Amino acid sequence: MPLTYKETGVDYDAMDPFKRMCQMAAVKTADNIRHFGISEITASRGESAFLLQGDNFILAHVEEGLGTKNLVADDTRKITGKTYYDQIAQCTVAMIVNDMITVGALPISIAMHLAVGDSEWLKDEQRNQDLVAGWQHACDLSGAVWAGGETPTLKGIIIPGTAELNGSAIGIVRSKNHLINPANIEAGDAIVFLASSGIHANGLTLARQIAAKHPKGYAATLSDGSTYGEALLAPTLIYTKVIARCQLRGVPIHYAINITGHGWRKLMRAPQTFSYVINRIPEPQPVFRFIQEHGPVDDREAFGNLNMGAGFALIVPQKWAQIVIDLALLCGINAWFGGNACESRDGRKKVIISKNLEFAEEELSVR
């Protein structure tokens, strides 16, 4: 039987209604800040980052987490002796800032939140050093200051010997021309994909279940000679420099998508009714082929929940597509023209992928 994300305990059908409930309640608090001369940008509700505006500024706020990738690091350390916490620190920061840049904001400050099950966790000097070095490096890659953080010990809530790693960030939209508004999407716009480094920090619960049932676990060898554990722990790419270069070049970004939870379904996150037709998909990294083979995980489940080699997407006017690709390459990130936003023939949002896959609007309920 094919393995599904839902069967691992991650059920978006249960999670998404709660998110929508929160959004409905949150919008009712908007007037609380008007006496500061600040207002929310209502269109950012339901996006990956929340926007606030004053007379002369637009700020963004994001809260995000690593998920369970640190459990992979802990188990792989038993095999290799490396902690990998420098890499998963970058993954955590990437999850935060890659959400922020989807609205055109660049991060200016990032805070760490590390909750542990017991204080003994903090006595591992090598792990501490790697975590701190990795977080600092990721802030440098993001162009943001490390603002501080919080390190609670939550005995009875978090399992002893484990930790939860997440954080938050404040960002700034330097010009109103840089604000990314999905209302600008037009039929015929190009979809440019930015390559991922692998699984990034989404889908690890599924990946862990596969390791648990494989006879070699994280020591299993992939087709490129790497081990499963080390491939899963490849640091998540940070895309802020690509957005910054696009802004400096004057690229009119109509929409941006951080391809994390919900996989390629995220391409239809914008509220307008378009079909997003993808006719060029990347060759997924060996880690994805391993997951699909040993899950087994079929294409629909994989593209519906994982990034499958594409970590980020930009929707821009067709004539700007090659410029975006060239700018990404200058940042050391591979990019390619993947498809187009098209008028919907039946009045419903869809993602149509060349592998005979189609996702309809009811399969992405995040608003």
Coordinates of C-alpha atoms in Angstrom, one line a residue:
M1 CA 0.0 0.0 0.0
P2 CA 1.3 3.5 -0.8
L3 CA 2.4 5.6 2.2
T4 CA 0.6 8.9 2.7
Y5 CA 1.5 11.9 4.8
K6 CA -1.8 11.6 6.5
E7 CA -1.0 8.1 7.7
T8 CA 2.1 9.4 9.4
G9 CA 0.0 11.7 11.6
V10 CA 0.3 14.9 9.6
D11 CA -3.3 15.6 8.5
Y12 CA -3.8 18.9 6.7
D13 CA -7.5 18.2 6.6
A14 CA -7.4 18.6 10.4
M15 CA -4.8 21.3 10.6
D16 CA -6.1 23.7 8.0
P17 CA -9.5 24.4 9.5
F18 CA -7.8 25.5 12.7
K19 CA -5.5 27.9 10.7
R20 CA -8.6 29.4 9.0
M21 CA -10.3 29.7 12.4
C22 CA -7.3 31.6 13.7
Q23 CA -7.3 33.9 10.7
M24 CA -11.0 34.7 11.1
A25 CA -10.5 35.6 14.8
A26 CA -7.2 37.5 14.1
V27 CA -8.7 39.9 11.5
K28 CA -11.1 41.1 14.2
T29 CA -8.2 42.5 16.2
A30 CA -7.0 44.8 13.4
D31 CA -8.4 48.0 14.9
N32 CA -6.3 47.5 18.1
I33 CA -3.3 49.1 16.5
R34 CA -4.9 52.1 14.7
H35 CA -4.1 54.5 17.5
F36 CA -0.4 53.9 16.7
G37 CA -1.1 55.2 13.2
I38 CA -0.4 51.6 11.9
S39 CA -2.8 49.3 10.0
E40 CA -2.6 45.8 8.7
I41 CA -2.4 45.1 5.0
T42 CA -5.5 42.9 4.9
A43 CA -4.4 41.2 1.7
S44 CA -1.5 39.6 3.7
R45 CA -4.0 37.6 5.8
G46 CA -3.6 34.0 4.6
E47 CA -0.2 34.6 3.1
S48 CA 3.1 33.3 4.5
A49 CA 3.9 36.6 6.2
F50 CA 1.8 39.3 7.8
L51 CA 2.2 42.9 6.8
L52 CA 1.8 46.2 8.8
Q53 CA 2.0 49.6 7.3
G54 CA 2.5 53.1 8.6
D55 CA 2.9 56.5 6.8
N56 CA 6.4 55.7 5.7
F57 CA 7.1 52.0 6.2
I58 CA 5.8 48.5 5.6
L59 CA 6.9 45.8 8.1
A60 CA 6.5 42.0 7.9
H61 CA 6.3 39.5 10.7
V62 CA 6.8 35.7 10.5
E63 CA 6.8 32.8 13.0
E64 CA 8.0 29.4 11.8
G65 CA 9.6 26.2 13.0
L66 CA 11.9 23.4 12.0
G67 CA 9.5 20.6 12.6
T68 CA 11.1 17.2 13.4
K69 CA 14.3 17.4 11.3
N70 CA 16.4 17.6 14.5
L71 CA 15.3 14.0 15.3
V72 CA 16.9 12.9 12.0
A73 CA 20.1 14.8 13.1
D74 CA 20.1 13.1 16.5
D75 CA 19.8 9.6 14.9
T76 CA 22.2 10.2 12.1
R77 CA 24.8 11.5 14.7
K78 CA 24.8 8.0 16.1
I79 CA 26.1 6.8 12.8
T80 CA 28.5 9.5 11.8
G81 CA 29.5 11.3 15.0
K82 CA 28.4 14.7 13.6
T83 CA 25.7 16.7 15.2
Y84 CA 24.4 18.4 12.0
Y85 CA 22.9 21.2 14.2
D86 CA 24.7 23.8 12.2
Q87 CA 22.8 22.6 9.2
I88 CA 19.4 22.4 10.9
A89 CA 19.9 25.8 12.3
Q90 CA 20.1 27.1 8.8
C91 CA 17.0 25.1 7.9
T92 CA 15.1 26.8 10.7
V93 CA 16.2 30.3 9.7
A94 CA 15.4 29.4 6.1
M95 CA 11.9 28.3 7.0
I96 CA 11.3 31.7 8.6
V97 CA 12.9 34.0 6.0
N98 CA 11.7 32.1 2.9
D99 CA 8.2 32.7 4.1
M100 CA 8.9 36.4 4.7
I101 CA 10.2 37.1 1.2
T102 CA 7.0 35.8 -0.4
V103 CA 5.5 39.2 0.3
G104 CA 8.5 41.2 -0.9
A105 CA 9.9 41.9 2.6
L106 CA 13.6 41.3 3.5
P107 CA 14.4 40.2 7.0
I108 CA 16.0 42.7 9.4
S109 CA 16.0 40.7 12.7
I110 CA 15.6 37.1 13.5
A111 CA 15.0 35.5 17.0
M112 CA 15.6 31.9 18.0
H113 CA 13.2 29.9 20.2
L114 CA 14.7 26.7 21.5
A115 CA 12.5 24.7 23.9
V116 CA 14.1 21.6 25.6
G117 CA 12.6 18.7 27.5
D118 CA 15.2 19.0 30.2
S119 CA 18.2 21.2 31.0
E120 CA 20.6 18.3 30.4
W121 CA 20.0 18.9 26.7
L122 CA 22.0 22.1 26.9
K123 CA 25.1 20.4 28.4
D124 CA 26.2 19.0 25.0
E125 CA 29.0 21.5 24.1
Q126 CA 29.6 20.4 20.5
R127 CA 25.9 20.5 19.7
N128 CA 25.6 23.9 21.3
Q129 CA 28.5 25.3 19.3
D130 CA 27.2 23.9 16.0
L131 CA 23.7 25.2 16.6
V132 CA 25.0 28.7 17.5
A133 CA 27.5 28.8 14.6
G134 CA 24.8 27.6 12.2
W135 CA 22.2 30.2 13.3
Q136 CA 24.8 33.0 13.0
H137 CA 25.8 31.8 9.5
A138 CA 22.1 31.7 8.4
C139 CA 21.5 35.2 9.7
D140 CA 24.5 36.3 7.6
L141 CA 23.1 34.5 4.6
S142 CA 19.8 36.3 5.2
G143 CA 21.3 39.7 5.7
A144 CA 19.6 40.0 9.1
V145 CA 20.7 40.6 12.7
W146 CA 20.3 37.9 15.3
A147 CA 18.0 39.7 17.7
G148 CA 17.9 37.3 20.6
G149 CA 15.6 34.5 21.6
E150 CA 14.1 32.3 24.3
T151 CA 15.3 28.9 25.7
P152 CA 12.6 27.4 28.0
T153 CA 12.8 24.0 29.7
L154 CA 9.4 22.4 29.2
K155 CA 9.5 19.2 31.3
G156 CA 6.4 17.2 30.8
I157 CA 5.6 18.8 27.5
I158 CA 8.7 18.0 25.4
I159 CA 10.2 14.5 25.7
P160 CA 13.5 14.6 27.7
G161 CA 16.5 14.4 25.4
T162 CA 14.7 16.3 22.6
A163 CA 14.1 19.9 21.6
E164 CA 11.8 22.0 19.5
L165 CA 13.6 24.6 17.4
N166 CA 11.8 27.6 15.9
G167 CA 11.9 31.3 15.6
S168 CA 10.4 34.6 14.3
A169 CA 11.5 37.5 12.3
I170 CA 10.7 41.1 11.5
G171 CA 11.3 42.3 7.9
I172 CA 10.9 45.4 5.9
V173 CA 9.5 46.2 2.4
R174 CA 11.9 48.8 1.3
S175 CA 9.6 50.3 -1.4
K176 CA 5.9 50.0 -2.2
N177 CA 7.1 48.9 -5.6
H178 CA 8.6 45.8 -3.9
L179 CA 5.4 44.7 -2.3
I180 CA 4.3 41.4 -3.8
N181 CA 0.5 41.3 -4.2
P182 CA -1.2 38.3 -5.7
A183 CA -3.8 40.7 -7.3
N184 CA -1.1 41.4 -9.9
I185 CA -1.1 37.9 -11.4
E186 CA -2.1 37.9 -15.0
A187 CA -2.9 35.1 -17.5
G188 CA 0.2 34.3 -19.4
D189 CA 2.6 35.1 -16.5
A190 CA 5.6 32.8 -16.3
I191 CA 6.3 30.5 -13.3
V192 CA 10.0 30.4 -12.5
F193 CA 11.2 27.7 -10.1
L194 CA 14.2 28.0 -7.9
A195 CA 16.0 24.7 -7.1
S196 CA 15.9 23.1 -3.7
S197 CA 18.8 21.4 -2.0
G198 CA 16.7 18.4 -1.2
I199 CA 13.8 17.8 1.1
H200 CA 14.5 21.1 3.0
A201 CA 12.5 21.1 6.3
N202 CA 9.2 19.7 5.2
G203 CA 8.0 16.1 5.0
L204 CA 10.4 14.8 7.6
T205 CA 7.7 12.9 9.6
L206 CA 7.1 10.9 6.4
A207 CA 10.9 10.5 5.8
R208 CA 11.4 9.3 9.4
Q209 CA 8.8 6.6 9.1
I210 CA 10.5 5.3 6.0
A211 CA 13.8 5.2 7.9
A212 CA 12.2 3.3 10.7
K213 CA 11.1 0.5 8.5
H214 CA 14.2 0.2 6.3
P215 CA 16.7 -2.4 7.4
K216 CA 19.6 0.1 7.3
G217 CA 17.6 3.1 8.5
Y218 CA 19.4 6.4 8.0
A219 CA 22.6 4.5 6.9
A220 CA 20.8 3.3 3.7
T221 CA 22.8 4.3 0.6
L222 CA 21.2 6.4 -2.1
S223 CA 21.9 6.2 -5.8
D224 CA 24.5 9.0 -5.6
G225 CA 26.4 7.2 -2.8
S226 CA 25.2 9.4 0.0
T227 CA 23.4 8.0 3.0
Y228 CA 19.7 8.6 3.5
G229 CA 20.3 10.5 6.8
E230 CA 22.9 12.9 5.4
A231 CA 20.8 13.6 2.3
L232 CA 17.8 14.5 4.5
L233 CA 20.0 16.8 6.5
A234 CA 21.2 18.9 3.5
P235 CA 20.7 22.6 4.6
T236 CA 17.6 24.3 3.3
L237 CA 18.5 27.0 0.8
I238 CA 17.9 30.6 1.7
Y239 CA 16.4 32.6 -1.2
T240 CA 16.6 36.2 0.2
K241 CA 19.4 37.2 -2.1
V242 CA 17.5 36.2 -5.2
I243 CA 14.5 38.4 -4.1
A244 CA 16.9 41.3 -3.3
R245 CA 18.5 41.1 -6.7
C246 CA 15.2 41.0 -8.4
Q247 CA 14.1 44.1 -6.5
L248 CA 17.2 46.0 -7.4
R249 CA 16.8 45.0 -11.1
G250 CA 13.2 46.2 -11.0
V251 CA 11.6 42.8 -11.7
P252 CA 7.8 43.0 -11.2
I253 CA 7.2 40.0 -9.1
H254 CA 3.5 39.2 -9.2
Y255 CA 3.6 36.4 -6.7
A256 CA 6.1 34.2 -4.8
I257 CA 5.6 30.8 -3.2
N258 CA 7.7 29.0 -0.6
I259 CA 7.2 25.4 -1.6
T260 CA 6.9 23.7 1.9
G261 CA 3.8 22.2 3.4
H262 CA 1.2 21.2 0.8
G263 CA 4.0 20.8 -1.8
W264 CA 3.3 22.0 -5.3
R265 CA -0.3 22.6 -4.3
K266 CA 1.0 25.9 -2.9
L267 CA 1.3 27.2 -6.4
M268 CA -2.5 28.0 -6.3
R269 CA -2.3 29.8 -2.9
A270 CA -3.3 33.2 -4.5
P271 CA -7.0 33.9 -4.1
Q272 CA -7.6 34.5 -7.9
T273 CA -8.9 31.8 -10.1
F274 CA -6.1 30.6 -12.4
S275 CA -4.8 27.3 -13.7
Y276 CA -1.1 26.9 -13.0
V277 CA 0.2 24.7 -15.9
I278 CA 3.6 23.2 -15.3
N279 CA 5.3 21.6 -18.3
R280 CA 8.8 21.4 -17.0
I281 CA 9.6 19.6 -13.8
P282 CA 13.1 19.1 -12.4
E283 CA 14.8 15.7 -12.0
P284 CA 14.3 15.2 -8.2
Q285 CA 17.3 14.6 -6.0
P286 CA 18.1 11.0 -5.2
V287 CA 16.5 11.4 -1.7
F288 CA 13.1 11.9 -3.3
R289 CA 13.5 8.8 -5.5
F290 CA 14.4 6.8 -2.3
I291 CA 11.4 8.1 -0.5
Q292 CA 9.1 7.2 -3.4
E293 CA 10.6 3.8 -3.8
H294 CA 10.7 2.8 -0.1
G295 CA 7.5 4.4 1.1
P296 CA 6.2 3.6 -1.4
V297 CA 5.0 7.2 -2.1
D298 CA 3.2 7.8 -5.4
D299 CA 3.6 10.9 -7.6
R300 CA 0.4 12.5 -6.4
E301 CA 1.4 12.2 -2.7
A302 CA 4.9 13.3 -3.4
F303 CA 4.1 16.5 -5.4
G304 CA 1.2 17.2 -3.1
N305 CA 3.4 17.4 0.0
L306 CA 7.1 17.6 -0.9
N307 CA 9.1 20.1 -2.9
M308 CA 10.4 17.5 -5.3
G309 CA 13.5 19.6 -6.3
A310 CA 11.8 23.0 -6.5
G311 CA 12.1 25.0 -3.3
F312 CA 10.6 28.3 -4.3
A313 CA 8.6 29.8 -7.2
L314 CA 8.2 33.2 -8.7
I315 CA 5.4 34.3 -10.9
V316 CA 6.5 37.2 -13.2
P317 CA 5.5 38.6 -16.6
Q318 CA 6.8 36.3 -19.3
K319 CA 9.4 38.8 -20.6
W320 CA 11.1 38.9 -17.2
A321 CA 11.4 35.1 -16.8
Q322 CA 14.9 34.8 -18.2
I323 CA 16.1 37.7 -16.2
V324 CA 14.9 36.1 -13.0
I325 CA 16.7 32.9 -14.0
D326 CA 19.9 34.7 -14.7
L327 CA 19.7 36.6 -11.4
A328 CA 19.2 33.4 -9.4
L329 CA 22.2 31.9 -11.1
L330 CA 24.3 34.9 -10.0
C331 CA 23.2 34.0 -6.4
G332 CA 24.4 30.4 -7.0
I333 CA 20.9 28.9 -7.2
N334 CA 19.7 27.0 -10.3
A335 CA 16.4 28.2 -11.8
W336 CA 14.3 27.4 -14.8
F337 CA 11.1 28.3 -16.6
G338 CA 8.5 25.8 -15.4
G339 CA 5.1 26.9 -16.9
N340 CA 2.5 29.6 -16.9
A341 CA -0.5 31.0 -15.1
C342 CA -3.5 30.5 -17.4
E343 CA -7.2 31.5 -17.4
S344 CA -9.2 28.8 -15.8
R345 CA -11.6 27.0 -18.1
D346 CA -14.1 26.0 -15.5
G347 CA -13.8 28.8 -13.0
R348 CA -11.7 26.8 -10.5
K349 CA -8.1 27.1 -9.3
K350 CA -5.9 24.2 -10.4
V351 CA -2.3 23.1 -10.5
I352 CA -1.7 20.9 -13.6
I353 CA 1.6 19.1 -13.8
S354 CA 2.9 17.4 -16.9
K355 CA 3.1 14.0 -15.1
N356 CA -0.7 13.7 -15.6
L357 CA -1.2 15.2 -12.2
E358 CA -3.9 17.7 -11.3
F359 CA -4.7 19.4 -8.0
A360 CA -8.0 21.3 -7.6
E361 CA -8.7 24.3 -5.4
E362 CA -10.4 22.2 -2.7
E363 CA -7.1 20.4 -2.1
L364 CA -5.6 23.6 -0.7
S365 CA -7.6 25.3 2.0
V366 CA -5.3 27.7 3.8
R367 CA -7.5 30.8 3.7

